[in-house]
Phi, psi and omega in degrees: 000316179297322180296318179295320178298320179295317179297320178297318180296318179297315180298317179298320180295317179298314180297322180296313182291324177297322180295322179298312188279348174256018188297152168290145180281147177304137174227135169298160186299322182291328178289318175304319182295322178297318177293320179295327181279354177081015174276340173235155182229144182287356172273006177087005180254161169304141182289170181297338180255017182296143176210162167206149182272162181204170179218160169246121186249127172238117189229139170243112186243142174230148180234125175257104183298333182289321182259350185064020182272130174252127180229153185207153170239129194221134172241128180238123168261111188253129182256123173264097181268004181277175175272002188261147171272121185262117183259349176229159178234122177268124180245127185256133173222094188299328183295348173294354170307331183281350178293138180305330184276352184281141176291141180223155182274356181205170178286151177225162178269171178299326182290346177279336188276149177207178183279346178081195189283137168241124174263119180267341177202135176222121174233136174236118186052043178068005174268135183279133176244128178274086185223106182263357174067011183293335181265359181286148164268222177282351173225134175239156180241129178250122176282121186281140175285331177225123185297154175268115183284159176304143176056045177225170181237153172227161177242129176249138172238121184230134169244136191205166171204159175199155178268135171292143179289145178291324176266123182275136169243247173291342177204170179125196182282131177267312170214190188301330183230028177225134185219145170244119190247100181234157181053044198258008184218147174295137181223152174289127180292168182286134168245117186234181189276350183242348178224355186073220180293133174277105182245011179296129180290149173274126184245008180079006173256290177293165184254231203231164179214114187224153171285163173271120185233168171256136184232131161237122184213154177234152178235118179266119184224154180297160177302151182076357173266129173263137180251129178245131189210164166301140173096181182270132174287118188272338189226055181302325183288342180273340185243343182245147171296152189308317182299320184280326173296321180294317178300315181298314181297321178298323182297336183291344187231020182225155171274348181291136178275117183255143172268099183295318177211128179262183185300312183294322179295320177294318180296327184282350178068036182248007187273311184263164171298149189262035167288160177302319178227142172247145180249110181267126186248136183225158176218137174213132183245149176051055184224156190272348180188164171224153178208175179201160173231157178212148180202152176257006182217358180292142172288152186227114176246154178200154172199200176207172181209144175286122181251347178227102185288341178287325183248353185062026177292136179252156171239138176288139178235120186229161176215140177230123188202158178287157179298337178275356185277071185300329178297332189272353177302327181258011184300315182294314179301314181295323181282333170301314180295314184296314181296321177294315184292312179299323182293329190246354182235272176235123006282354181079028177243125182308134178311124194274354186246175186268351189202156168216124180241128173265122183242130181282120177212227183225359196271330191050059192220147180264149175215158177303120179067009180215156166223144182245100189242156180276159166281115185267332187076012180219104187298328180291313179293322179299320178295319180296316179298316179296319176303316182298314183293321178293325178300333178296346174313319184277319177228105025247010191272328174276323174254126187280065184295143169274086183294330183299318182267326189228067184299333181294342181283345175240315182294324179297317180290320178297321177295321177301309181292325175303317179291316184291319177289331177298324176298316181294325185278320191233000181092155186295320182300313180292319180295318178299316182297314180296315181300315180294314183292322190261334187246338189239319190303314183296321179294310189283341180258005180290121181287337182274068190287349176292347174288344188275103183250161177306143183302326184294347179307137177303135184298334178286349184260000176234156182215173176056226181298325179299318178292312183297316181296313181297318188286321189252278191298307184295317179298315179299317179300323180296319180291322179289326175295320179292324176299319178293320181295315186274336190086153188301317186294311182290323178298316180293321177301316181292319179298318180293323176300313179299313183289318179297325183286324191245001179295140183076007180233190186241079178287150173243171186308321183291333174292320175299311181302311183293324178299316181289323176300313183293312188287334178270344186071021181236148171271100183263015183300326178301320180290314181295320177297317182301317187270326190256339190242016183229170173264029179297165175210189186258109179193107175251164176209143170280117184272314183193166171229139184291159182298331180270008177062027182248351183222128175246133177254124177247132181258133178261085183293317182285327173103335181296140178280093186243156172279157176198162175255140171255110179263115183250128171250122181272168182300332179273011178070008170285156186227152176214147176241126179246115180275136178243124176277167178300346178304334183298341182261005187297316184270331181218108187272007179245329183222136178235141178250124178250116184263126181265149183282332180243168181249029179301144182293128183267136177263317183206145175237132178226131176266137179227112180272357181063236180290347175276078190293135185276138180292327180227079186293346183292341178259018178269357181239134175231119175267130184260124181271000000 
């Protein structure tokens, strides 16, 4: 009887533990509702009822460098593809961050502040709305006179202006005659299936969440100013002198790095057409945002690179920089390498856009088809920063990530790709050292550990080190741990399934989890719960070795399911390294048993997590007497 009771107890325990590790992942109520409504599916695909809204934007923008005033006339055709009747319209204008009254995540100087957006005219379906936006923050709400019915379109006509800030952050004045103009137009905010209108204010910490729209836009700038922008330049012959238009066109089909305009040519005023103002026209389709920079003295380099070897499709690679911007001399060359490497290695998806421009500024920030990076004075670090920003092409611009709520869904992947391309560029030892020093060390050695919250925490609910760790280092480590667990081939298959399924759409974390479960044929919920829903950290210890030298017990004090090496030195001074993938923690996330094939006498055991830096490395070594 006792034997049967014991067998029953063991069976019950096994079933209990299996249930724990095959558990459904926690979901907030609104996310559960989205799955119940069929807009999301547990197979990792958009549900049968999935929808998303979009717009067609036609904008005429002008920039007056003397006054720093940006003004625009804008027509938006907005499609409500949801089942909901929309009685209000949320309009987002991120540049209102500069208003003194706007909430911000950090201190700013007086030169950062400005008056914000002024709307001089607003019409919706030809009805006039008296809305000057003076009371708006980074999001304003317009009460509609006539609701937007499901599966219908409306037309908005907006005339507006705002001053660029004198102090540049993600945008603003770079020098007296150079400006980076981003988040520069009022846009309809995202209305989605799990939160409705996105009304979270932009505070300059978290980043962005945008619909995929089509854009045709023009930028009116004074003569001798060159405009660099998202999208394809539609009228080079109308704004550039013939020689310079010819150079630009040649760059689209060659690997040769061309100097479209050098310092002397810009100073001589021979680059652009000599009208008082030139109108530069651009087009970009199915993209989440557009931006532009302009200068009357920046050097201009360009070339191109094949990004899709099956079709021989090329992408233009350009750079705009000051004569003092020594880091940017190699920008085109570095981005040729980056676009090729990202397209063919990790993530291994052909660069999806027609252009990438590196613009010298201050932000170290990504934008669709552009990056605005600082002069570092260190060419290796400058290349890494540029690699990171270009990697964002895939997350969040190819995948419509909600960065505001889930920054780890894009920053973690960009950090991942930054590390992997770094291995190709500088070797594993150098890449590991940088990754540990820049992405992990500060997190794992931070004494204020109450800042360390589960990665799944909404990005708006954490700040300081908590935000940075979750978004970058910890998220990246989770993806690299999963890569180690699955192996490169299966990991890439799963990543491509996720990206192919969700590009041009709005995935949330549970879509990522479900996509990987489906595409790998494995229930990885135990892993996702371990990394995303707990307060785990990185800390292993050698607990013991058996008397017969055949069993090593490793304790997972921190709890994260991480890979590690067991380095064994035997009494005869021979050595062996045994790699352990995160699979070792699947059944028991606190203790792992490593069984050795021989019983040779062990002299020393050392655990090495590599880039998974240990919080207390002094207990990673056990000397056997």
